[in-house]
PDB file of C-alpha atoms and ligand atoms in Angstrom:
ATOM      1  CA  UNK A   8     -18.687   3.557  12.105  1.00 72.00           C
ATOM      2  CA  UNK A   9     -15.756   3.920  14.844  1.00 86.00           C
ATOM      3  CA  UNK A  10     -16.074   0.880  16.545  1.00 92.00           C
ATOM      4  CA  UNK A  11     -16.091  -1.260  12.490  1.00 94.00           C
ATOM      5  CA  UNK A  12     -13.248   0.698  11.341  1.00 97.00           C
ATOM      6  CA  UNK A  13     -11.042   0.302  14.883  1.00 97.00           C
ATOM      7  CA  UNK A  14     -11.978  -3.200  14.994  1.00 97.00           C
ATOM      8  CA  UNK A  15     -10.615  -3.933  11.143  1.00 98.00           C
ATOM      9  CA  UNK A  16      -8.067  -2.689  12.322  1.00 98.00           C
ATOM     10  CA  UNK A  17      -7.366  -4.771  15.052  1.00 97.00           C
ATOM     11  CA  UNK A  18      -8.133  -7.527  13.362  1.00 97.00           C
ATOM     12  CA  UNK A  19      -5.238  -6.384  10.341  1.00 97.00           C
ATOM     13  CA  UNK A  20      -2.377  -5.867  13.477  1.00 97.00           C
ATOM     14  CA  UNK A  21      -3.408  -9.654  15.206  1.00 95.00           C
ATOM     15  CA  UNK A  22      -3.750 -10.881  11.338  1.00 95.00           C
ATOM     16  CA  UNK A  23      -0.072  -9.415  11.079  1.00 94.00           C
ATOM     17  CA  UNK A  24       1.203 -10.681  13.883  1.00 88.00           C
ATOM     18  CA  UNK A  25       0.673 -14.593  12.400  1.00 89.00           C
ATOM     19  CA  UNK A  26       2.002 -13.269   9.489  1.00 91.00           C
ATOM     20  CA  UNK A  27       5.055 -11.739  10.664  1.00 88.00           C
ATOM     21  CA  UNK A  28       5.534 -15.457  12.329  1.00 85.00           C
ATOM     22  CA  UNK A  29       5.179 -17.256   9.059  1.00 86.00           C
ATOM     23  CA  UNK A  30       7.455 -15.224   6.922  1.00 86.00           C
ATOM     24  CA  UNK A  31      10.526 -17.108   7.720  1.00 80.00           C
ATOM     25  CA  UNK A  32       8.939 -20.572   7.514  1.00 80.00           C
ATOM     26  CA  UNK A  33       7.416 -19.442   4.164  1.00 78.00           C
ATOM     27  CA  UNK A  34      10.434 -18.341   3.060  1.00 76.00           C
ATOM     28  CA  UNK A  35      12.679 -21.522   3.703  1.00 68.00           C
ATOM     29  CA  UNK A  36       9.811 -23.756   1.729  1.00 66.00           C
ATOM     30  CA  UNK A  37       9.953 -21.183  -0.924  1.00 66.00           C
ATOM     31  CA  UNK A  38      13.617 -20.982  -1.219  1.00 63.00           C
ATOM     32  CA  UNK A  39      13.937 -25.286  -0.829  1.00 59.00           C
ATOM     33  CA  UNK A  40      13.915 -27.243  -4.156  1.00 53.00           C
ATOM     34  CA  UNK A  41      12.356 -30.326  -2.989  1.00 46.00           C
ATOM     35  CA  UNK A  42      10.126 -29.556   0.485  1.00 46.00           C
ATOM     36  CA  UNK A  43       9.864 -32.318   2.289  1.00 49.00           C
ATOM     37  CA  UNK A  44       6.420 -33.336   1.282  1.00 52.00           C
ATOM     38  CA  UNK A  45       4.488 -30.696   3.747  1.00 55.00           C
ATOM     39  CA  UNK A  46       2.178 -28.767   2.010  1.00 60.00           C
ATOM     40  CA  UNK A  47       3.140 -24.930   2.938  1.00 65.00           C
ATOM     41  CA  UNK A  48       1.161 -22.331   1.669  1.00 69.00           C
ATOM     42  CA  UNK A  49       2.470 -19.584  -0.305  1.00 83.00           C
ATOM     43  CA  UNK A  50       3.426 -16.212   1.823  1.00 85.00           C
ATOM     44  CA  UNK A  51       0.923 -13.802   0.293  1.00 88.00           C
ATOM     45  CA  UNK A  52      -1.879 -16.865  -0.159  1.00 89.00           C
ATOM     46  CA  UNK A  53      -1.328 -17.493   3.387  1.00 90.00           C
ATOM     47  CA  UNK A  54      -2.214 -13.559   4.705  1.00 93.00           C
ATOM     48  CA  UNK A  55      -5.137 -13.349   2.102  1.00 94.00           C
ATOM     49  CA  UNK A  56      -6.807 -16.293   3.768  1.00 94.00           C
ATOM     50  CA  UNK A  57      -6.325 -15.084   6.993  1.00 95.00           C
ATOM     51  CA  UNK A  58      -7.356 -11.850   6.409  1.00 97.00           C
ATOM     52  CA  UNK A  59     -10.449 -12.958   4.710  1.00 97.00           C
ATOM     53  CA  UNK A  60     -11.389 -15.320   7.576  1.00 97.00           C
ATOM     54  CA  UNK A  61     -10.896 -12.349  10.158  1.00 96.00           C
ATOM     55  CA  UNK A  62     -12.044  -9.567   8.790  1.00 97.00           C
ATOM     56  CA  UNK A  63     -15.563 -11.496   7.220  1.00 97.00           C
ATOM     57  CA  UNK A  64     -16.050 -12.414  10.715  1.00 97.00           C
ATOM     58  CA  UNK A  65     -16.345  -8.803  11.750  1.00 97.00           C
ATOM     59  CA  UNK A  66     -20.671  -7.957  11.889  1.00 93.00           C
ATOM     60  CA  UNK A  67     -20.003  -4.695   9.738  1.00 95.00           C
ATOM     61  CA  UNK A  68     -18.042  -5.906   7.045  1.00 97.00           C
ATOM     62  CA  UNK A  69     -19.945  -6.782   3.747  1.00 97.00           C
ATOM     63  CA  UNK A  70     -17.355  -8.083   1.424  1.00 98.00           C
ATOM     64  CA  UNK A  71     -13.467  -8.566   1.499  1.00 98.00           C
ATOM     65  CA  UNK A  72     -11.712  -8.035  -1.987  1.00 98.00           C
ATOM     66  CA  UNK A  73      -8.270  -8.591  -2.391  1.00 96.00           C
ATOM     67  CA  UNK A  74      -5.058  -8.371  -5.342  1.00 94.00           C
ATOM     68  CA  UNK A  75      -4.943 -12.496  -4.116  1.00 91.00           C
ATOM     69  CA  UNK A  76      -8.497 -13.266  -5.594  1.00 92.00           C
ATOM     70  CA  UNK A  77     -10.318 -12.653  -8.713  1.00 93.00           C
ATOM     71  CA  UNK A  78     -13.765 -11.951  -7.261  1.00 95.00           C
ATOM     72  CA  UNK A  79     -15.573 -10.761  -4.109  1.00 97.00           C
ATOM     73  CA  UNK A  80     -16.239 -12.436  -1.139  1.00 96.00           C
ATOM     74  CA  UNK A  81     -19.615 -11.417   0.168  1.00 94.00           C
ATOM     75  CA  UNK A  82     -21.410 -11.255   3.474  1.00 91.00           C
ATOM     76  CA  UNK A  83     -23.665  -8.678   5.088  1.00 93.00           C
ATOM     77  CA  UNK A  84     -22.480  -5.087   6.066  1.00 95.00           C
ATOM     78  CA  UNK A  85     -22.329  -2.179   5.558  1.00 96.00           C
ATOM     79  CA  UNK A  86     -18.370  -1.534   5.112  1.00 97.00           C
ATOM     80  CA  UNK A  87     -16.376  -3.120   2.297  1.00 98.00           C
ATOM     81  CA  UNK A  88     -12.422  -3.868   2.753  1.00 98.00           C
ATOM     82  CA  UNK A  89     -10.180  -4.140  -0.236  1.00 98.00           C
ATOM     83  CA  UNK A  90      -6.420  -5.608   0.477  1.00 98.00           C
ATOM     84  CA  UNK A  91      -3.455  -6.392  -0.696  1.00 97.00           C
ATOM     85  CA  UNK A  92      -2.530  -8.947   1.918  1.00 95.00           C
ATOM     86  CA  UNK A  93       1.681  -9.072   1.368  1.00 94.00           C
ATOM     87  CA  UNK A  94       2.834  -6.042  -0.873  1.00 96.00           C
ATOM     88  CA  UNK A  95       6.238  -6.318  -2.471  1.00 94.00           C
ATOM     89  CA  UNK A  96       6.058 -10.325  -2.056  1.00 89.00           C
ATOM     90  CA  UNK A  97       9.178 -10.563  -4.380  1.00 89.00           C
ATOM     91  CA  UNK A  98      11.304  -8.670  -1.294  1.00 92.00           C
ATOM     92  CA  UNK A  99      10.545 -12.164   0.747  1.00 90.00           C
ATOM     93  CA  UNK A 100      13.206 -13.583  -1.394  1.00 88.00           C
ATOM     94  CA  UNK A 101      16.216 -11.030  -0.848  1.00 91.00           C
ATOM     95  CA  UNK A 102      14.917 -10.271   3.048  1.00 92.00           C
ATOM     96  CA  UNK A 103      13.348  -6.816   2.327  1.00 95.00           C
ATOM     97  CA  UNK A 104      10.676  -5.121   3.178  1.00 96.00           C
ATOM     98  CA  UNK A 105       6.781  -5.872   2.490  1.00 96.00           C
ATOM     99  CA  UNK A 106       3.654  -4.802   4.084  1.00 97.00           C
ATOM    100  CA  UNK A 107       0.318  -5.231   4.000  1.00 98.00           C
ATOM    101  CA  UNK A 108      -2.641  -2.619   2.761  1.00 98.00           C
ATOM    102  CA  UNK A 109      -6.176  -2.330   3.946  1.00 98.00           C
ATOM    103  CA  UNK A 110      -8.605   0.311   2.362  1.00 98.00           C
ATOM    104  CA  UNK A 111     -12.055   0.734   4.373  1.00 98.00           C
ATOM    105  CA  UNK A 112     -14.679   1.889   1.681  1.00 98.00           C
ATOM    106  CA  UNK A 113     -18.630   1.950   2.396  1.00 98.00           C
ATOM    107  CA  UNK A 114     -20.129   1.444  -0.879  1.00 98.00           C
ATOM    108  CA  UNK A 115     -19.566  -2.192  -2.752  1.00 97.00           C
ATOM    109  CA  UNK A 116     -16.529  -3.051  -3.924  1.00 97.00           C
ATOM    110  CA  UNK A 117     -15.495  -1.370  -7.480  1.00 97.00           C
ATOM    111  CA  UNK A 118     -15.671   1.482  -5.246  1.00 98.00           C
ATOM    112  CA  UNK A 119     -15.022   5.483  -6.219  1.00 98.00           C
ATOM    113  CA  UNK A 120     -12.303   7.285  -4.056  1.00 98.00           C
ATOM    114  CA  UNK A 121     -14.764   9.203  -2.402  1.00 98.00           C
ATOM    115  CA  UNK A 122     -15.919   5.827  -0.690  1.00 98.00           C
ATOM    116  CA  UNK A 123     -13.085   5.522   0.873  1.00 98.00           C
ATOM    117  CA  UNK A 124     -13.890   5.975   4.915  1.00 98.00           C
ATOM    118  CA  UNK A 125     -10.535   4.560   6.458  1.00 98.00           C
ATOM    119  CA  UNK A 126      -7.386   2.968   5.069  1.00 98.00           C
ATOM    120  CA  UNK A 127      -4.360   1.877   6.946  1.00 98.00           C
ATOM    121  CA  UNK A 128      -0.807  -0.666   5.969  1.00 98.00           C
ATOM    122  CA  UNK A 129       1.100  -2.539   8.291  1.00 98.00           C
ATOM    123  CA  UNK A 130       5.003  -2.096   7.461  1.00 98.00           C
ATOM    124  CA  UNK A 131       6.979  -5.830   8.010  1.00 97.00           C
ATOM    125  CA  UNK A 132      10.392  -3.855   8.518  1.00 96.00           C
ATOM    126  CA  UNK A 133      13.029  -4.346  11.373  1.00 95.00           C
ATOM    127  CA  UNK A 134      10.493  -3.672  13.757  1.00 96.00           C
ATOM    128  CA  UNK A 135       6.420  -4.369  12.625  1.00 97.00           C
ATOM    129  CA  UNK A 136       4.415  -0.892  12.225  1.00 98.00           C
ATOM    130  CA  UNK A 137       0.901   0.354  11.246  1.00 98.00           C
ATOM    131  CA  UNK A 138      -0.092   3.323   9.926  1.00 98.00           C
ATOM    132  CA  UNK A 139      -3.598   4.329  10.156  1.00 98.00           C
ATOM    133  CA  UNK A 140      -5.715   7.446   8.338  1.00 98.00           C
ATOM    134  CA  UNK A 141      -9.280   7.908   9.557  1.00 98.00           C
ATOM    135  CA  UNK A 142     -11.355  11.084  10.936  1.00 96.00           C
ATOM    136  CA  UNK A 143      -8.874  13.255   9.361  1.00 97.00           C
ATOM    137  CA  UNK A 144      -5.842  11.859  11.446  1.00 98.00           C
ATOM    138  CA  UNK A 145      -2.560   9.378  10.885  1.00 98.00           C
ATOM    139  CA  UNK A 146      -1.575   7.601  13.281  1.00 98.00           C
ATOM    140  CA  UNK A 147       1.052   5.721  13.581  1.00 98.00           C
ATOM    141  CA  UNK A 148       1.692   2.221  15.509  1.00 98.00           C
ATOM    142  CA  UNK A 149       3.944  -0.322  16.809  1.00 98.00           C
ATOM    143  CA  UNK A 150       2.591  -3.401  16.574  1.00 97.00           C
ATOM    144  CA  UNK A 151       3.610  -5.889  19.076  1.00 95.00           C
ATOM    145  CA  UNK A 152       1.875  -9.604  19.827  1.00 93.00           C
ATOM    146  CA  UNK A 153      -0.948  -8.555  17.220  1.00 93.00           C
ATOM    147  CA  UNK A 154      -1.671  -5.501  19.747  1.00 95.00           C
ATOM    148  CA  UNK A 155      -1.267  -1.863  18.793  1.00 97.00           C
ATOM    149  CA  UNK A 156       0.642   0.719  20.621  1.00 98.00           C
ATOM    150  CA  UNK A 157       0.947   4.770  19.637  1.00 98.00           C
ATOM    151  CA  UNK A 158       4.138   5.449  18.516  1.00 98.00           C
ATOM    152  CA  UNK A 159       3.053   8.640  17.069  1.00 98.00           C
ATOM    153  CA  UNK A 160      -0.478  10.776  16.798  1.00 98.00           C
ATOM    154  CA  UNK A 161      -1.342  13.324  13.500  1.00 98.00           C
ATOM    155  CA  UNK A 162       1.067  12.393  11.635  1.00 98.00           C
ATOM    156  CA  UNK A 163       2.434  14.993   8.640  1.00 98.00           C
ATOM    157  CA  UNK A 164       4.367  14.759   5.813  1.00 98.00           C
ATOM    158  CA  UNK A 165       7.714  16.693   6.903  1.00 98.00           C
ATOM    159  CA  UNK A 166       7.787  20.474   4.753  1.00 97.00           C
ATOM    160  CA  UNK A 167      10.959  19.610   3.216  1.00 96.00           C
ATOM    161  CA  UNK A 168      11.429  16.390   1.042  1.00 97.00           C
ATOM    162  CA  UNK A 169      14.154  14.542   0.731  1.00 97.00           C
ATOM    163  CA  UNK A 170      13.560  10.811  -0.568  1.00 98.00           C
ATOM    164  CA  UNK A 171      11.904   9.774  -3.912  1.00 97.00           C
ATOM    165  CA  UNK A 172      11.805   6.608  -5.419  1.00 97.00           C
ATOM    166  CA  UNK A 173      10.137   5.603  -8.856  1.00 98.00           C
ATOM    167  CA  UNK A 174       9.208   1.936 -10.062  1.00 97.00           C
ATOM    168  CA  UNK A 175       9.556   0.602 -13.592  1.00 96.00           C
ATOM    169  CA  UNK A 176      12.512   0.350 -16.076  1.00 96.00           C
ATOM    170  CA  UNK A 177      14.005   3.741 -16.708  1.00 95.00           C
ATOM    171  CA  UNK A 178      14.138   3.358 -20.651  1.00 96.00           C
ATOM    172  CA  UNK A 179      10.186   2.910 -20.319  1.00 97.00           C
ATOM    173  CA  UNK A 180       9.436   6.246 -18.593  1.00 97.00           C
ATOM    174  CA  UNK A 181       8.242   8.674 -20.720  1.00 96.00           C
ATOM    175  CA  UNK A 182      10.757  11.428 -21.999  1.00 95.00           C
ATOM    176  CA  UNK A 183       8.211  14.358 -19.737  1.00 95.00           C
ATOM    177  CA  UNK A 184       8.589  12.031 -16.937  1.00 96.00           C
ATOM    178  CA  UNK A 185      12.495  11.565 -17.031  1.00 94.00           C
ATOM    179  CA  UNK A 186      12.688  15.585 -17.365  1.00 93.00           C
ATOM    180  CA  UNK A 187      10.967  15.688 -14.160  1.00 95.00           C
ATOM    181  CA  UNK A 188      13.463  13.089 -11.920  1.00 94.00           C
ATOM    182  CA  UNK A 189      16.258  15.375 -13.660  1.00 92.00           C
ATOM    183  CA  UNK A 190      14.191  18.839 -12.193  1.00 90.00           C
ATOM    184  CA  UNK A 191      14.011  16.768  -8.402  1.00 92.00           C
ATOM    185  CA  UNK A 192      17.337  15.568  -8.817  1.00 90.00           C
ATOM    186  CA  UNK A 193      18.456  19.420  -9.027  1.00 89.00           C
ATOM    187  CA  UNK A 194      16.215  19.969  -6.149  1.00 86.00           C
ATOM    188  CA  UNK A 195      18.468  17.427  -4.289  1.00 87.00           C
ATOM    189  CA  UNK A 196      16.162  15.008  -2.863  1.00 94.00           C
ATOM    190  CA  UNK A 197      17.892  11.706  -3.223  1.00 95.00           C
ATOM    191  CA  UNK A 198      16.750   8.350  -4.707  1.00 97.00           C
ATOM    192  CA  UNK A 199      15.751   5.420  -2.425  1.00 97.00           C
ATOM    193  CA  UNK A 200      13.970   2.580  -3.886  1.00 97.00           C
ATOM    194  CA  UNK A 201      12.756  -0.727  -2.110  1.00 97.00           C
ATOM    195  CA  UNK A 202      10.390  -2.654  -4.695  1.00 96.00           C
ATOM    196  CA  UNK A 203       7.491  -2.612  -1.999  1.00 97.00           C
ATOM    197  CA  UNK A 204       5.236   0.445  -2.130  1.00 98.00           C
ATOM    198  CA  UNK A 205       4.444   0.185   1.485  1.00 98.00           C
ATOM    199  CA  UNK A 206       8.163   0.930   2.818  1.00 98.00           C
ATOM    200  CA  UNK A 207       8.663   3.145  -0.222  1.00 98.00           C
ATOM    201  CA  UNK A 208       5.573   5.142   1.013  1.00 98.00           C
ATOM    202  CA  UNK A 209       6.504   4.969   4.657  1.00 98.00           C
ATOM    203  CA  UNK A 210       9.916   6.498   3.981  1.00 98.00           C
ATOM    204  CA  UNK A 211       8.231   9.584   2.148  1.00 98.00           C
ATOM    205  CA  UNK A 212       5.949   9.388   5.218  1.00 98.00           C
ATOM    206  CA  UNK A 213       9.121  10.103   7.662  1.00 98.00           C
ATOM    207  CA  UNK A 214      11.480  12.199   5.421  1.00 98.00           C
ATOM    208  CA  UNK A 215       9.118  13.558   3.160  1.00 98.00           C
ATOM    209  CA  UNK A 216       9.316  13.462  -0.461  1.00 98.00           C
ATOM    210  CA  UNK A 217       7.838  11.484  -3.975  1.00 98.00           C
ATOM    211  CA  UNK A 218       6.785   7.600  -4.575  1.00 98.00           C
ATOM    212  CA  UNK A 219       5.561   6.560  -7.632  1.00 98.00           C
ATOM    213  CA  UNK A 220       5.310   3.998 -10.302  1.00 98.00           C
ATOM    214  CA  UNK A 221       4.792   5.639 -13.827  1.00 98.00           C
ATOM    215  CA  UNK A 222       3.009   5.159 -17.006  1.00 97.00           C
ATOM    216  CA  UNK A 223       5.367   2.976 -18.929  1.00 97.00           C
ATOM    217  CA  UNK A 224       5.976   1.934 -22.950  1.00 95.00           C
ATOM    218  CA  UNK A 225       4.284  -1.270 -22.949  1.00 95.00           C
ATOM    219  CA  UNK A 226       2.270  -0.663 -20.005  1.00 96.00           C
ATOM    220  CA  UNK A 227      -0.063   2.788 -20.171  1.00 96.00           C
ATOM    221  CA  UNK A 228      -1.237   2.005 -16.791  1.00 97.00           C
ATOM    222  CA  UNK A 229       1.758   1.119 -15.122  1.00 97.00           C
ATOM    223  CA  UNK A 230       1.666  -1.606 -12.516  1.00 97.00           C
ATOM    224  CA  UNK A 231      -0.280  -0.811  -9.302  1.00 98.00           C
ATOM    225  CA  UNK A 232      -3.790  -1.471  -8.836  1.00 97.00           C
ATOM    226  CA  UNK A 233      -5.909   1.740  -8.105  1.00 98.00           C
ATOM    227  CA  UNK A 234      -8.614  -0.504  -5.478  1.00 98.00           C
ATOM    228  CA  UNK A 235      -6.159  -1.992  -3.628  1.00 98.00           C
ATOM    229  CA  UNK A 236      -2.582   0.052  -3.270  1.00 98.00           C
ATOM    230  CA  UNK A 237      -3.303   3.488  -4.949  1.00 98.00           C
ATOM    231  CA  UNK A 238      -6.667   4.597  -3.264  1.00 98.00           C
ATOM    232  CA  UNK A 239      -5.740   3.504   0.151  1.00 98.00           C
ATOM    233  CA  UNK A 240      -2.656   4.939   0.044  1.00 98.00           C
ATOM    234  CA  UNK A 241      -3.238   7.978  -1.160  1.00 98.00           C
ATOM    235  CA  UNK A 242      -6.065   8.659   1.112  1.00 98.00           C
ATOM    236  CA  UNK A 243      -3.531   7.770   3.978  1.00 99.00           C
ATOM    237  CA  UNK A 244      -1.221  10.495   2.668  1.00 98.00           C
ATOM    238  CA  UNK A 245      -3.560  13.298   1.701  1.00 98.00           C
ATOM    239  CA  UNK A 246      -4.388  12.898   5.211  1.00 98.00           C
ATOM    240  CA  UNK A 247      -1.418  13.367   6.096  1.00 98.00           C
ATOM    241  CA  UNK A 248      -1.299  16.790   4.825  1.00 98.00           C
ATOM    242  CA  UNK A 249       0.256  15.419   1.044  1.00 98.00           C
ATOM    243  CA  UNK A 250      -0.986  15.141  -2.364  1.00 98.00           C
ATOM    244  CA  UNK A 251      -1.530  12.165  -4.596  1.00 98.00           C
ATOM    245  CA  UNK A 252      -2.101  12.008  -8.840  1.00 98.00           C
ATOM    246  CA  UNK A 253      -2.364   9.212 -11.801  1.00 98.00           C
ATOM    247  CA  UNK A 254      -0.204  12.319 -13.519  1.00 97.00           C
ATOM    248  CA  UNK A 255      -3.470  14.235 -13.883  1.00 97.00           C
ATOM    249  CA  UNK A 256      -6.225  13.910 -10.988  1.00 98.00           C
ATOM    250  CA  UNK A 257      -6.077  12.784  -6.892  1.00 98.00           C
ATOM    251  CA  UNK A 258      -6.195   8.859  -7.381  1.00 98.00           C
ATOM    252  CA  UNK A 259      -9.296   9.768  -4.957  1.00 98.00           C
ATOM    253  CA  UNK A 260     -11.271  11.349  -7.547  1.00 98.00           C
ATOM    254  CA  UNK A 261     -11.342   7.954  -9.669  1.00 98.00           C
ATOM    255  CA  UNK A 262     -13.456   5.238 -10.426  1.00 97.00           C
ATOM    256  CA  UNK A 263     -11.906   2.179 -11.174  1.00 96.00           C
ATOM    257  CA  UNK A 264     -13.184   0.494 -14.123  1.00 95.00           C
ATOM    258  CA  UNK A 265     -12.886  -3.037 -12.420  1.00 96.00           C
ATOM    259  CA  UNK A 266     -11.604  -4.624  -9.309  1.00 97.00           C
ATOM    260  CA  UNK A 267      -7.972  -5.123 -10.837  1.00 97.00           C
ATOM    261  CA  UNK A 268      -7.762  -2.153 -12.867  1.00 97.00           C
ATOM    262  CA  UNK A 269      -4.811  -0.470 -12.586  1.00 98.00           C
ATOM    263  CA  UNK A 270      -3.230   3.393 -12.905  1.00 98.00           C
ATOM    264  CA  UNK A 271       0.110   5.289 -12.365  1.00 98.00           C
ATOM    265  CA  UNK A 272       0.464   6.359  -8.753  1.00 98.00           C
ATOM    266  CA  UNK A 273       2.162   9.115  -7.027  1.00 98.00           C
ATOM    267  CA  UNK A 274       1.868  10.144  -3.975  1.00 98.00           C
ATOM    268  CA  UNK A 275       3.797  12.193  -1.775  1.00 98.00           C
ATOM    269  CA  UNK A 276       4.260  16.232  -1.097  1.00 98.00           C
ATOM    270  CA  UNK A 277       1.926  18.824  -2.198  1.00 98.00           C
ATOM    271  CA  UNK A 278       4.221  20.806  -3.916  1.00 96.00           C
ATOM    272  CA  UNK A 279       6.476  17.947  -6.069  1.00 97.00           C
ATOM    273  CA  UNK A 280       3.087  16.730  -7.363  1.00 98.00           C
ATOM    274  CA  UNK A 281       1.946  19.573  -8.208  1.00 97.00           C
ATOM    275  CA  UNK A 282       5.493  19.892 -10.137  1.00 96.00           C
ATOM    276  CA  UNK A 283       4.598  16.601 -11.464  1.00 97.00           C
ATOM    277  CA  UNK A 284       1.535  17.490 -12.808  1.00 97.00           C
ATOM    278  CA  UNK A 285       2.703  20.299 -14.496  1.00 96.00           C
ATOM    279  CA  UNK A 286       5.384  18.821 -16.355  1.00 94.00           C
ATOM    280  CA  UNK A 287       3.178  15.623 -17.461  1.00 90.00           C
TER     281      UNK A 287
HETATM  282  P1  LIG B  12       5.348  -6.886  -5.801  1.00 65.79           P
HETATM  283  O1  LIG B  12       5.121  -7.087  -7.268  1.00 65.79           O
HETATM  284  O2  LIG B  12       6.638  -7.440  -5.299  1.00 65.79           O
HETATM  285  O3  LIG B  12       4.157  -7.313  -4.962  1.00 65.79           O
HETATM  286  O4  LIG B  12       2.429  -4.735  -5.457  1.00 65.79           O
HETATM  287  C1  LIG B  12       3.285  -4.595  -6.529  1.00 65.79           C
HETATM  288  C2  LIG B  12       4.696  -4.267  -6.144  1.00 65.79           C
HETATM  289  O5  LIG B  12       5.424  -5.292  -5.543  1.00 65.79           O
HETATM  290  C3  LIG B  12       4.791  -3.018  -5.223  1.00 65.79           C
HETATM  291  O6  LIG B  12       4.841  -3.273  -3.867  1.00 65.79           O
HETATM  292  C4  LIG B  12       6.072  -2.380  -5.658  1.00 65.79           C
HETATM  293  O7  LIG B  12       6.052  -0.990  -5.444  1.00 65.79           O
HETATM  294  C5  LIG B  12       6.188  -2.754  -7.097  1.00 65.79           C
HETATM  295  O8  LIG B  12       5.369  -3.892  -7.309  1.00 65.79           O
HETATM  296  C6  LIG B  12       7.602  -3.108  -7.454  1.00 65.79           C
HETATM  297  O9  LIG B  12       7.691  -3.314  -8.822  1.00 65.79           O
HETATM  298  P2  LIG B  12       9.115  -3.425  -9.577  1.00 65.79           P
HETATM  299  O10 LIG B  12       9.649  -4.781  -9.211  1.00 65.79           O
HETATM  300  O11 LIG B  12       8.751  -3.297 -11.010  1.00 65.79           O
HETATM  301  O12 LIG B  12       9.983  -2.313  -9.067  1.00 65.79           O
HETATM  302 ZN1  LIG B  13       1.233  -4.497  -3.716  1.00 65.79          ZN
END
């Protein structure tokens, strides 16, 4: 199992390598009224293709599933990887941050939490970085050329939080929720928010502290999609010695009830989500 979960991940840093290269070109054709004829695929289109290529190529993996792609690619395998190839795509626009996801699960794809065997996201920042949770361990990486180098081994959520960051328009929280930013507010952690849930998650990562995107009004599940972002990324944290929740369970302990379905997420330390839960 090792030597199929190392290699997708070898074949995510090379796959973000290209895609590090592209952003800029992919961003000029996107930002240009009238391209000058070239075909250019889109950013996020671009990655999913890539990643699909590589990563089907790989003996071990059985199917790739992405937020890109209504249905399932199949092969044969026994390990099934669910993406979201370029994660806050709308930061391309204004130069932020974006990232890529990769969950590792070894049952077909719906899969449970509890499937979940490895799960990892590159980080597109200043400098390119992976962060990796399998055998109980996070890792983290630089990511140079396509090739990974340890920045940093066991990786833990720092004791004391100090970042949060929520998603969705504050008028559509719900009233328990807004009660709870005021309670972490008067804890003094202090609100940074990026729009992509890698770099948001990578920050409580370093500085510990609270990501999520809510339950809203109009939208009961909020935004993120449990296969692809919230399952991989919580599994990366709880690893990391945090906690995650929909407001009421680990995201680990669902099922999703299709490929796209979606679910609040937070994730972050033990102790706010815990808060969290309480309060919902
Ligand atoms: P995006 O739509 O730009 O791909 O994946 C969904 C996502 O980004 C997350 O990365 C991010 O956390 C969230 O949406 C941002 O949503 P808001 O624009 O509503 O804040
Ligand atoms: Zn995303």
């Amino acid at each position: 199992m090792t030597d199929t979960i190392e290699a997708v991940f070898d074949t995510v840093a090379a796959t973000a390598g290209d895609v590090r290269t592209v952003l800029s070109s992919r961003r000029s054709y996107e930002a240009a009224e009238n391209p000058s004829g070239e075909q250019q695929l889109a950013a996020d289109v671009y990655a999913d293709e890539q990643l699909e290529d590589e990563l089907l190529a790989l003996a071990e993996v059985g199917s790739y599933a992405s937020e890109e792609r209504e249905s399932v690619s199949t092969d044969t395998g026994a390990y099934h990887v669910a993406c979201d190839p370029l994660d806050g795509s709308s930061n391309l626009k204004s130069n932020n941050s974006m990232g890529t996801i990769v969950g590792i699960y070894d049952e077909p794809l719906p899969a449970p939490g509890d499937a979940l065997v490895a799960a990892g996201y590159v980080l597109y920042g200043p400098i390119t970085t992976m962060v990796t949770a399998v055998d109980e361990s996070v890792t983290e990486y630089l990511i140079e050329d396509g090739e990974r180098e340890v920045l940093s081994e066991d990786v833990q959520l720092p004791d004391d939080p100090v970042v949060y960051g929520f998603g969705g328009r504050v008028p559509d929280w719900p009233t328990e929720f807004g009660a709870y930013v005021d309670d972490i507010e008067d804890e003094r952690l202090k609100l940074r928010y990026g729009g992509a849930m890698v770099a948001d998650v990578n920050q409580v990562v370093t500085y510990g502290g609270l990501f999520g995107y809510p339950m809203l009004a109009d939208r009961p599940n909020g935004k993120l999609r449990l296969q692809f972002e919230g399952q991989p990324m919580a599994y990366i944290i709880e690893t990391a010695g945090g906690a995650s929740s929909d407001g009421t369970e680990s995201l680990l302990d669902k099922t999703p009830d299709g490929l796209h379905s979606r679910t609040p997420v937070f994730v972050g330390n033990e102790s706010l989500i815990a808060g969290l839960e309480s309060k919902l």
